């Protein structure tokens, strides 16, 4: 297979057909997002806890190291986006990246959870290097994969449906690994009553996660392989490096793109903090242990994960329908506000002394219900925001004459990856500000420490969510503008006689 990855700029072409995809194609494409779900749940939920409470590295230091890895990401993500846009092979622009990323992701994931026994400095160096490896490999898959969302169909509503599938499987992948972690790999044992502190459990967790990610990536690549002839392949012309950077800057100055980047920065950082701090809140504030369901005793995290996935299923059904009856910007803004109001309500009510006491029969059902509804609203906002990012592609093409799916989704993906880096870093600061002890024992953390931890978290989360909602509302165009833009691009393609008109 010969490939051309040159310093080039694409020549304008007609947008992809506004078609409805087959369910099998949609499902296989979406299933690939399970790989990022596994990575995201691991980074966001367990990585800080593992290196802090199991390995013994200070939380703020772990957060700082992960944050530093983002500096490398700032260069890798746009590079992958540009190279993906300009790759030319008989397998198209995206699929060579999809196939080539599976093995590095699997290898890096296993190494991340198996640091060598050494000094604290060596452990931190290991964490930094392997985190960069994992993030880079994930970028090589996720950026081209996300870019395909704008290429599979140009239909305004179908893109929301495509993104709904991505988020459904992304969340499913993350929650499956959470359930496996809490129920199998990190379940309580006589030696480790708190299974989250069992170092051996993380070895099995790492291997299972690596295999899951590899299967998801290859399934997605193979399942969408037949779509390669239907994907845009704009003609490109050679340019100097200076011209490449000039065009990249012109592309990234798109107003709609910058607004979504800003919204994503706040909404995904909020999600990252919530992921990273969740084990602390569930373990020490709500004192999750085990529950009995149909005579079977399971860790409380298992039904929690199932409840959260119910919220994702609601969003999977709801988001495309909401996008059809109202504007995506308005709906995303409202959903973001509802998510933070409902999601933080248990903590506000607890501080006010009106939430059911820990251990009472009413506590878990009420907590689970609020978290499920908050998750449904949050994921709905995410799906609509990602769908708007796909619509930016044609807006930019009309302005610049170039299709730059990889560049735009690289920017959006970089923001998503900030959730684990910035989220872990900020959570480390929150834990330090609350004076939260290392190797803490549930039930023995002072009440004032837990209250301080809760207040700092919910105030930070609320501020971030409200800013994100305001930015979603500021997105500059909707369905009518998108439809008119598609027609204009098709007419331009006809006039230039570069390609046949799209039926």
Short mmCIF file of C-alpha atoms in Angstrom, two decimals:
data_model
loop_
_atom_site.label_atom_id
_atom_site.label_comp_id
_atom_site.label_asym_id
_atom_site.label_seq_id
_atom_site.Cartn_x
_atom_site.Cartn_y
_atom_site.Cartn_z
CA UNK A 1 0.00 0.00 0.00
CA UNK A 2 1.59 3.25 -1.10
CA UNK A 3 0.77 6.40 0.79
CA UNK A 4 1.26 10.09 0.23
CA UNK A 5 1.40 12.32 3.30
CA UNK A 6 2.61 15.56 1.83
CA UNK A 7 2.77 19.22 2.68
CA UNK A 8 -0.37 19.99 0.76
CA UNK A 9 -3.61 21.92 0.72
CA UNK A 10 -6.85 20.39 -0.45
CA UNK A 11 -8.70 21.73 -3.44
CA UNK A 12 -12.43 22.30 -2.95
CA UNK A 13 -14.83 19.44 -3.51
CA UNK A 14 -18.51 18.74 -3.08
CA UNK A 15 -19.63 17.80 0.45
CA UNK A 16 -20.56 14.16 1.20
CA UNK A 17 -24.07 12.98 0.40
CA UNK A 18 -26.77 13.74 2.94
CA UNK A 19 -27.64 10.08 3.36
CA UNK A 20 -28.88 7.86 6.16
CA UNK A 21 -26.38 5.17 7.11
CA UNK A 22 -27.12 1.49 7.51
CA UNK A 23 -27.54 0.39 11.11
CA UNK A 24 -24.65 -2.07 10.86
CA UNK A 25 -22.29 0.61 9.59
CA UNK A 26 -23.44 3.04 12.26
CA UNK A 27 -23.03 0.46 15.03
CA UNK A 28 -19.55 -0.63 13.95
CA UNK A 29 -18.44 2.98 13.58
CA UNK A 30 -19.81 3.87 17.00
CA UNK A 31 -18.34 0.77 18.65
CA UNK A 32 -14.86 2.12 18.02
CA UNK A 33 -15.55 4.87 20.56
CA UNK A 34 -15.61 2.16 23.26
CA UNK A 35 -11.81 2.27 23.10
CA UNK A 36 -11.77 5.91 24.13
CA UNK A 37 -14.38 5.14 26.79
CA UNK A 38 -12.06 2.55 28.33
CA UNK A 39 -9.13 4.94 28.22
CA UNK A 40 -11.17 7.84 29.58
CA UNK A 41 -12.68 5.91 32.49
CA UNK A 42 -9.25 4.55 33.40
CA UNK A 43 -7.48 7.89 33.22
CA UNK A 44 -10.31 9.84 34.79
CA UNK A 45 -11.51 7.46 37.48
CA UNK A 46 -8.58 5.30 38.56
CA UNK A 47 -5.25 6.81 37.48
CA UNK A 48 -5.00 9.45 40.21
CA UNK A 49 -6.26 7.00 42.85
CA UNK A 50 -3.81 4.30 41.68
CA UNK A 51 -0.67 6.42 41.70
CA UNK A 52 -1.73 8.34 44.83
CA UNK A 53 -3.32 5.78 47.16
CA UNK A 54 -1.73 2.56 45.83
CA UNK A 55 1.73 3.64 44.66
CA UNK A 56 1.99 6.45 47.24
CA UNK A 57 2.79 9.50 45.09
CA UNK A 58 1.26 12.80 46.32
CA UNK A 59 -2.02 13.59 44.53
CA UNK A 60 -0.99 17.10 43.47
CA UNK A 61 2.25 15.75 41.99
CA UNK A 62 0.43 13.08 39.99
CA UNK A 63 -1.97 15.70 38.69
CA UNK A 64 0.91 17.95 37.69
CA UNK A 65 2.67 15.17 35.75
CA UNK A 66 -0.50 14.28 33.83
CA UNK A 67 -1.04 17.97 33.16
CA UNK A 68 2.48 18.25 31.73
CA UNK A 69 1.70 15.46 29.27
CA UNK A 70 -0.88 17.80 27.73
CA UNK A 71 1.96 19.98 26.44
CA UNK A 72 2.97 17.12 24.13
CA UNK A 73 -0.67 16.59 23.17
CA UNK A 74 -0.91 20.21 22.03
CA UNK A 75 1.47 19.32 19.19
CA UNK A 76 0.46 15.71 18.52
CA UNK A 77 -3.29 16.18 18.05
CA UNK A 78 -3.19 18.88 15.32
CA UNK A 79 -0.32 17.04 13.63
CA UNK A 80 -2.40 13.86 13.43
CA UNK A 81 -5.36 15.91 12.20
CA UNK A 82 -3.38 17.55 9.39
CA UNK A 83 -1.62 14.35 8.34
CA UNK A 84 -4.89 12.44 8.40
CA UNK A 85 -6.55 15.06 6.18
CA UNK A 86 -3.68 14.74 3.70
CA UNK A 87 -3.11 11.00 3.73
CA UNK A 88 -3.77 9.36 0.37
CA UNK A 89 -3.88 5.55 0.13
CA UNK A 90 -6.08 2.92 -1.49
CA UNK A 91 -7.63 2.61 1.99
CA UNK A 92 -8.55 6.28 2.00
CA UNK A 93 -7.50 9.02 4.40
CA UNK A 94 -8.61 7.62 7.77
CA UNK A 95 -8.42 3.83 7.80
CA UNK A 96 -4.61 3.42 7.73
CA UNK A 97 -4.51 5.39 10.99
CA UNK A 98 -7.27 3.28 12.51
CA UNK A 99 -5.56 -0.02 11.75
CA UNK A 100 -2.11 1.19 12.77
CA UNK A 101 -3.10 2.53 16.19
CA UNK A 102 -4.49 -0.64 17.79
CA UNK A 103 -1.24 -2.33 18.90
CA UNK A 104 0.47 0.80 20.35
CA UNK A 105 -2.67 1.61 22.37
CA UNK A 106 -2.83 -1.91 23.81
CA UNK A 107 0.87 -1.99 24.71
CA UNK A 108 0.85 1.47 26.28
CA UNK A 109 -2.23 0.69 28.36
CA UNK A 110 -0.63 -2.37 29.96
CA UNK A 111 2.57 -0.47 30.74
CA UNK A 112 0.68 2.43 32.34
CA UNK A 113 -0.71 0.25 35.14
CA UNK A 114 2.51 -1.67 35.75
CA UNK A 115 5.13 0.88 36.83
CA UNK A 116 8.47 -0.59 37.94
CA UNK A 117 9.22 -0.60 41.65
CA UNK A 118 11.64 2.28 41.97
CA UNK A 119 12.09 5.73 43.44
CA UNK A 120 9.30 8.29 43.37
CA UNK A 121 11.15 10.31 40.72
CA UNK A 122 11.52 7.26 38.48
CA UNK A 123 7.85 6.39 38.96
CA UNK A 124 6.82 9.90 37.94
CA UNK A 125 9.08 9.73 34.87
CA UNK A 126 7.49 6.40 33.94
CA UNK A 127 4.03 7.89 34.36
CA UNK A 128 4.88 10.85 32.14
CA UNK A 129 6.47 8.85 29.31
CA UNK A 130 3.83 6.12 29.21
CA UNK A 131 0.96 8.61 29.53
CA UNK A 132 2.34 10.44 26.48
CA UNK A 133 2.61 7.11 24.61
CA UNK A 134 -0.99 6.17 25.40
CA UNK A 135 -2.34 9.63 24.58
CA UNK A 136 -0.43 9.78 21.29
CA UNK A 137 -1.62 6.35 20.20
CA UNK A 138 -5.20 7.20 21.14
CA UNK A 139 -4.89 10.41 19.08
CA UNK A 140 -3.74 8.39 16.07
CA UNK A 141 -7.04 6.48 16.28
CA UNK A 142 -9.58 8.89 17.70
CA UNK A 143 -8.82 11.98 15.57
CA UNK A 144 -9.27 10.21 12.20
CA UNK A 145 -12.22 8.24 13.57
CA UNK A 146 -14.03 11.36 14.76
CA UNK A 147 -13.23 13.12 11.48
CA UNK A 148 -15.16 10.39 9.64
CA UNK A 149 -18.36 11.56 11.35
CA UNK A 150 -18.44 14.63 9.09
CA UNK A 151 -17.64 12.51 6.02
CA UNK A 152 -20.17 9.70 6.42
CA UNK A 153 -23.10 12.08 5.89
CA UNK A 154 -23.68 15.81 5.49
CA UNK A 155 -27.30 15.60 6.70
CA UNK A 156 -27.91 17.95 9.65
CA UNK A 157 -29.93 15.43 11.69
CA UNK A 158 -28.03 12.30 10.64
CA UNK A 159 -24.86 13.77 12.10
CA UNK A 160 -26.52 14.03 15.49
CA UNK A 161 -27.54 10.38 15.16
CA UNK A 162 -23.96 9.43 14.24
CA UNK A 163 -22.64 11.22 17.31
CA UNK A 164 -25.32 9.60 19.48
CA UNK A 165 -23.93 6.19 18.49
CA UNK A 166 -20.39 7.30 19.29
CA UNK A 167 -21.38 8.53 22.73
CA UNK A 168 -23.52 5.45 23.42
CA UNK A 169 -20.64 3.06 22.76
CA UNK A 170 -18.06 5.38 24.29
CA UNK A 171 -19.97 5.45 27.56
CA UNK A 172 -20.76 1.74 27.29
CA UNK A 173 -17.07 0.91 26.94
CA UNK A 174 -16.14 3.04 29.91
CA UNK A 175 -18.95 1.70 32.10
CA UNK A 176 -18.27 -1.94 31.18
CA UNK A 177 -14.71 -1.48 32.38
CA UNK A 178 -15.92 0.31 35.50
CA UNK A 179 -18.24 -2.59 36.33
CA UNK A 180 -15.48 -5.11 35.60
CA UNK A 181 -13.08 -3.14 37.79
CA UNK A 182 -15.41 -2.78 40.76
CA UNK A 183 -16.95 -6.25 40.53
CA UNK A 184 -14.00 -8.38 39.37
CA UNK A 185 -10.56 -6.81 39.39
CA UNK A 186 -10.88 -4.37 42.31
CA UNK A 187 -13.51 -6.11 44.40
CA UNK A 188 -12.92 -6.39 48.17
CA UNK A 189 -10.77 -9.26 49.45
CA UNK A 190 -9.77 -10.32 52.98
CA UNK A 191 -6.38 -8.71 52.40
CA UNK A 192 -7.86 -5.57 50.80
CA UNK A 193 -11.33 -4.74 52.21
CA UNK A 194 -11.17 -1.67 49.97
CA UNK A 195 -10.47 -3.37 46.66
CA UNK A 196 -9.51 -0.08 45.02
CA UNK A 197 -6.24 -0.30 46.96
CA UNK A 198 -5.31 -3.77 45.66
CA UNK A 199 -2.24 -3.36 43.39
CA UNK A 200 -2.63 -6.83 41.85
CA UNK A 201 -6.16 -6.04 40.71
CA UNK A 202 -4.88 -3.30 38.43
CA UNK A 203 -2.79 -5.81 36.46
CA UNK A 204 -5.88 -7.74 35.33
CA UNK A 205 -7.71 -4.46 34.78
CA UNK A 206 -4.92 -3.33 32.43
CA UNK A 207 -4.87 -6.51 30.34
CA UNK A 208 -8.66 -6.65 30.00
CA UNK A 209 -8.80 -2.99 29.02
CA UNK A 210 -6.07 -3.42 26.40
CA UNK A 211 -7.87 -6.34 24.77
CA UNK A 212 -11.21 -4.51 24.81
CA UNK A 213 -9.71 -1.43 23.15
CA UNK A 214 -7.97 -3.48 20.47
CA UNK A 215 -11.16 -5.35 19.57
CA UNK A 216 -13.21 -2.13 19.47
CA UNK A 217 -10.76 -0.33 17.19
CA UNK A 218 -10.39 -3.18 14.71
CA UNK A 219 -14.13 -3.85 14.66
CA UNK A 220 -14.79 -0.20 13.81
CA UNK A 221 -12.11 -0.10 11.11
CA UNK A 222 -13.30 -3.31 9.47
CA UNK A 223 -16.99 -2.41 9.80
CA UNK A 224 -16.54 0.93 8.01
CA UNK A 225 -13.97 -0.27 5.47
CA UNK A 226 -16.63 -0.65 2.77
CA UNK A 227 -17.51 3.03 3.16
CA UNK A 228 -14.08 4.16 1.92
CA UNK A 229 -15.29 4.78 -1.69
CA UNK A 230 -18.09 7.00 -0.32
CA UNK A 231 -15.82 9.23 1.77
CA UNK A 232 -14.57 12.57 0.38
CA UNK A 233 -11.07 12.46 -1.11
CA UNK A 234 -10.37 16.06 -2.15
CA UNK A 235 -7.55 16.73 -4.57
CA UNK A 236 -4.48 18.25 -2.92
CA UNK A 237 -1.62 20.32 -4.20
CA UNK A 238 1.91 20.59 -2.89
CA UNK A 239 2.84 23.61 -0.80
CA UNK A 240 5.68 24.88 1.32
CA UNK A 241 5.70 24.35 5.08
CA UNK A 242 5.09 28.08 5.53
CA UNK A 243 2.00 27.88 3.34
CA UNK A 244 0.78 24.86 5.30
CA UNK A 245 1.02 26.72 8.60
CA UNK A 246 -0.65 29.79 7.11
CA UNK A 247 -3.61 27.72 5.93
CA UNK A 248 -3.79 25.88 9.27
CA UNK A 249 -4.00 29.22 11.06
CA UNK A 250 -6.71 30.41 8.67
CA UNK A 251 -8.71 27.24 9.29
CA UNK A 252 -8.44 27.42 13.07
CA UNK A 253 -9.62 31.06 13.17
CA UNK A 254 -13.13 29.92 12.25
CA UNK A 255 -15.51 31.63 14.72
CA UNK A 256 -17.87 28.68 15.13
CA UNK A 257 -14.94 26.36 15.79
CA UNK A 258 -13.45 28.66 18.41
CA UNK A 259 -16.79 28.89 20.22
CA UNK A 260 -17.10 25.10 20.35
CA UNK A 261 -13.49 24.80 21.53
CA UNK A 262 -14.28 27.20 24.35
CA UNK A 263 -17.45 25.36 25.29
CA UNK A 264 -15.63 22.04 25.15
CA UNK A 265 -12.83 23.34 27.35
CA UNK A 266 -15.29 24.11 30.14
CA UNK A 267 -17.73 21.23 29.75
CA UNK A 268 -15.09 18.51 29.38
CA UNK A 269 -12.86 19.92 32.12
CA UNK A 270 -15.94 19.77 34.33
CA UNK A 271 -16.43 16.14 33.32
CA UNK A 272 -12.76 15.40 33.97
CA UNK A 273 -12.93 16.77 37.49
CA UNK A 274 -16.12 14.79 38.14
CA UNK A 275 -14.49 11.57 36.91
CA UNK A 276 -11.31 12.07 38.91
CA UNK A 277 -13.05 13.00 42.15
CA UNK A 278 -15.90 10.50 41.89
CA UNK A 279 -14.17 7.64 43.73
CA UNK A 280 -13.35 10.00 46.59
CA UNK A 281 -16.96 11.23 46.81
CA UNK A 282 -18.55 7.79 46.51
CA UNK A 283 -16.09 6.11 48.87
CA UNK A 284 -15.71 8.75 51.57
CA UNK A 285 -18.81 10.99 51.35
CA UNK A 286 -21.47 8.40 50.45
CA UNK A 287 -19.47 5.44 51.86
CA UNK A 288 -20.25 3.01 49.07
CA UNK A 289 -19.59 -0.62 50.06
CA UNK A 290 -21.94 -3.35 48.83
CA UNK A 291 -25.65 -3.78 48.11
CA UNK A 292 -27.82 -6.85 47.77
CA UNK A 293 -29.79 -7.21 44.52
CA UNK A 294 -32.00 -10.27 43.98
CA UNK A 295 -30.10 -12.06 46.71
CA UNK A 296 -26.70 -11.26 45.16
CA UNK A 297 -24.25 -9.03 47.03
CA UNK A 298 -22.30 -6.74 44.72
CA UNK A 299 -20.18 -3.59 45.13
CA UNK A 300 -22.36 -0.46 45.12
CA UNK A 301 -20.37 0.83 42.14
CA UNK A 302 -21.89 -1.91 39.95
CA UNK A 303 -25.54 -0.77 40.13
CA UNK A 304 -24.30 2.83 40.00
CA UNK A 305 -22.59 2.15 36.67
CA UNK A 306 -25.76 0.53 35.35
CA UNK A 307 -27.84 3.49 36.48
CA UNK A 308 -25.48 5.92 34.76
CA UNK A 309 -25.71 3.90 31.55
CA UNK A 310 -29.49 4.18 31.73
CA UNK A 311 -28.96 7.93 31.62
CA UNK A 312 -26.75 7.49 28.54
CA UNK A 313 -29.47 5.42 26.85
CA UNK A 314 -31.96 8.21 27.48
CA UNK A 315 -29.56 10.70 25.87
CA UNK A 316 -29.00 8.32 22.92
CA UNK A 317 -32.73 8.39 22.19
CA UNK A 318 -33.40 11.98 23.20
CA UNK A 319 -30.54 13.98 21.64
CA UNK A 320 -31.34 13.26 17.95
CA UNK A 321 -35.03 14.00 18.53
CA UNK A 322 -34.29 17.25 20.34
CA UNK A 323 -31.97 18.26 17.49
CA UNK A 324 -34.81 17.74 15.02
CA UNK A 325 -37.33 19.99 16.79
CA UNK A 326 -35.13 22.83 17.99
CA UNK A 327 -31.72 24.36 17.35
CA UNK A 328 -28.66 22.40 18.47
CA UNK A 329 -27.03 25.42 20.18
CA UNK A 330 -30.08 26.22 22.31
CA UNK A 331 -30.70 22.58 23.21
CA UNK A 332 -27.05 21.99 24.17
CA UNK A 333 -27.07 25.09 26.37
CA UNK A 334 -30.24 24.09 28.22
CA UNK A 335 -29.01 20.51 28.64
CA UNK A 336 -25.71 21.69 30.15
CA UNK A 337 -27.53 23.83 32.73
CA UNK A 338 -29.96 21.04 33.64
CA UNK A 339 -27.07 18.60 33.99
CA UNK A 340 -25.23 20.67 36.58
CA UNK A 341 -28.36 21.58 38.53
CA UNK A 342 -29.54 18.00 38.84
CA UNK A 343 -26.10 16.39 39.09
CA UNK A 344 -24.92 18.51 42.03
CA UNK A 345 -28.28 18.58 43.86
CA UNK A 346 -27.44 15.64 46.16
CA UNK A 347 -24.38 17.49 47.44
CA UNK A 348 -26.19 20.80 47.99
CA UNK A 349 -28.99 18.97 49.78
CA UNK A 350 -26.51 17.04 51.90
CA UNK A 351 -24.80 20.25 53.00
CA UNK A 352 -28.22 21.70 53.83
CA UNK A 353 -28.96 18.66 55.98
CA UNK A 354 -32.07 17.58 54.05
CA UNK A 355 -30.67 14.69 51.99
CA UNK A 356 -31.27 11.18 53.43
CA UNK A 357 -28.53 10.07 55.80
CA UNK A 358 -25.78 7.71 54.67
CA UNK A 359 -26.97 4.16 55.19
CA UNK A 360 -30.68 5.01 55.11
CA UNK A 361 -33.00 3.10 52.77
CA UNK A 362 -33.85 6.22 50.76
CA UNK A 363 -30.29 7.45 50.17
CA UNK A 364 -29.14 5.24 47.30
CA UNK A 365 -32.37 5.30 45.23
CA UNK A 366 -32.57 9.09 45.42
CA UNK A 367 -28.86 9.57 44.72
CA UNK A 368 -28.96 7.16 41.77
CA UNK A 369 -32.04 8.83 40.29
CA UNK A 370 -30.48 12.29 40.38
CA UNK A 371 -27.18 11.06 38.95
CA UNK A 372 -28.97 9.21 36.11
CA UNK A 373 -31.02 12.26 35.11
CA UNK A 374 -27.98 14.53 35.35
CA UNK A 375 -26.00 12.11 33.18
CA UNK A 376 -28.77 12.04 30.55
CA UNK A 377 -28.73 15.84 30.33
CA UNK A 378 -24.94 16.01 30.28
CA UNK A 379 -24.50 13.43 27.51
CA UNK A 380 -27.24 15.11 25.49
CA UNK A 381 -25.23 18.34 25.59
CA UNK A 382 -22.08 16.48 24.55
CA UNK A 383 -23.79 14.77 21.59
CA UNK A 384 -25.26 18.02 20.29
CA UNK A 385 -21.93 19.82 20.71
CA UNK A 386 -20.09 17.13 18.74
CA UNK A 387 -22.74 17.27 16.01
CA UNK A 388 -22.22 21.03 15.74
CA UNK A 389 -18.47 20.42 15.29
CA UNK A 390 -19.26 18.26 12.25
CA UNK A 391 -21.34 21.12 10.82
CA UNK A 392 -18.36 23.48 11.14
CA UNK A 393 -16.56 21.52 8.39
CA UNK A 394 -18.74 22.90 5.58
CA UNK A 395 -18.72 26.37 7.11
CA UNK A 396 -14.94 26.34 6.89
CA UNK A 397 -14.96 24.79 3.41
CA UNK A 398 -17.15 27.58 2.09
CA UNK A 399 -14.77 30.17 3.57
CA UNK A 400 -11.43 28.55 2.68
CA UNK A 401 -12.13 26.06 -0.13
CA UNK A 402 -10.68 23.21 1.99
CA UNK A 403 -12.19 20.29 3.89
CA UNK A 404 -10.36 20.06 7.22
CA UNK A 405 -12.27 17.44 9.23
CA UNK A 406 -9.12 16.10 10.85
CA UNK A 407 -7.94 19.52 11.98
CA UNK A 408 -11.28 20.46 13.57
CA UNK A 409 -11.79 17.16 15.34
CA UNK A 410 -8.16 17.16 16.47
CA UNK A 411 -8.89 20.42 18.26
CA UNK A 412 -12.05 19.02 19.78
CA UNK A 413 -10.28 15.80 20.79
CA UNK A 414 -7.45 17.73 22.41
CA UNK A 415 -10.04 19.45 24.55
CA UNK A 416 -11.56 16.06 25.45
CA UNK A 417 -8.17 14.74 26.51
CA UNK A 418 -7.75 17.80 28.69
CA UNK A 419 -10.54 16.32 30.81
CA UNK A 420 -8.23 13.72 32.26
CA UNK A 421 -5.16 15.94 32.43
CA UNK A 422 -6.73 19.15 33.70
CA UNK A 423 -9.34 17.18 35.63
CA UNK A 424 -6.76 15.14 37.51
CA UNK A 425 -4.63 18.25 38.13
CA UNK A 426 -7.55 20.31 39.46
CA UNK A 427 -8.79 17.38 41.55
CA UNK A 428 -5.35 17.08 43.08
CA UNK A 429 -5.55 20.76 44.01
CA UNK A 430 -9.06 20.30 45.43
CA UNK A 431 -7.90 17.38 47.58
CA UNK A 432 -4.93 19.41 48.78
CA UNK A 433 -7.11 22.46 49.55
CA UNK A 434 -9.49 20.24 51.52
CA UNK A 435 -6.56 18.72 53.44
CA UNK A 436 -7.70 15.27 52.38
CA UNK A 437 -5.39 12.61 53.92
CA UNK A 438 -3.42 10.04 51.93
CA UNK A 439 -4.42 6.38 52.38
CA UNK A 440 -7.63 7.54 54.04
CA UNK A 441 -10.02 5.07 55.68
CA UNK A 442 -13.76 5.41 54.86
CA UNK A 443 -15.69 6.58 57.88
CA UNK A 444 -12.62 8.04 59.56
CA UNK A 445 -12.18 11.22 57.48
CA UNK A 446 -13.23 14.28 59.55
CA UNK A 447 -16.62 15.75 58.64
CA UNK A 448 -15.19 19.23 58.07
CA UNK A 449 -12.75 17.80 55.52
CA UNK A 450 -15.57 16.09 53.61
CA UNK A 451 -17.70 19.26 53.68
CA UNK A 452 -14.81 21.35 52.43
CA UNK A 453 -14.11 18.83 49.66
CA UNK A 454 -17.78 18.84 48.62
CA UNK A 455 -18.16 22.63 48.59
CA UNK A 456 -15.02 23.23 46.52
CA UNK A 457 -16.05 20.59 44.00
CA UNK A 458 -19.66 21.67 43.43
CA UNK A 459 -18.79 25.37 43.19
CA UNK A 460 -16.07 24.68 40.61
CA UNK A 461 -18.33 22.34 38.64
CA UNK A 462 -21.22 24.80 38.60
CA UNK A 463 -19.11 27.70 37.35
CA UNK A 464 -17.59 25.60 34.56
CA UNK A 465 -21.00 24.31 33.43
CA UNK A 466 -22.59 27.76 33.29
CA UNK A 467 -19.77 29.16 31.16
CA UNK A 468 -20.04 26.18 28.79
CA UNK A 469 -23.80 26.72 28.47
CA UNK A 470 -23.29 30.39 27.57
CA UNK A 471 -20.79 29.45 24.86
CA UNK A 472 -23.07 26.80 23.36
CA UNK A 473 -25.79 29.44 23.10
CA UNK A 474 -23.38 31.71 21.18
CA UNK A 475 -22.82 29.19 18.34
CA UNK A 476 -23.51 31.25 15.19
CA UNK A 477 -25.59 29.07 12.86
CA UNK A 478 -28.24 26.33 12.71
CA UNK A 479 -30.16 24.10 10.30
CA UNK A 480 -31.18 26.74 7.73
CA UNK A 481 -27.68 28.12 7.34
CA UNK A 482 -26.19 24.61 7.10
CA UNK A 483 -28.66 23.57 4.37
CA UNK A 484 -28.02 26.71 2.33
CA UNK A 485 -24.27 26.20 2.69
CA UNK A 486 -24.44 22.62 1.40
CA UNK A 487 -26.37 23.73 -1.67
CA UNK A 488 -23.87 26.52 -2.34
CA UNK A 489 -20.94 24.10 -2.11
CA UNK A 490 -22.61 21.67 -4.50
CA UNK A 491 -23.22 24.47 -6.99
CA UNK A 492 -19.60 25.59 -6.71
CA UNK A 493 -18.45 22.03 -7.41
CA UNK A 494 -20.68 21.89 -10.50
CA UNK A 495 -19.43 25.24 -11.79
CA UNK A 496 -15.79 24.29 -11.35
CA UNK A 497 -16.37 20.93 -13.09
CA UNK A 498 -13.91 19.33 -10.69
CA UNK A 499 -16.26 16.53 -9.64
CA UNK A 500 -19.70 15.21 -10.53
CA UNK A 501 -22.65 16.71 -8.62
CA UNK A 502 -23.80 14.85 -5.53
CA UNK A 503 -27.30 13.42 -6.17
#
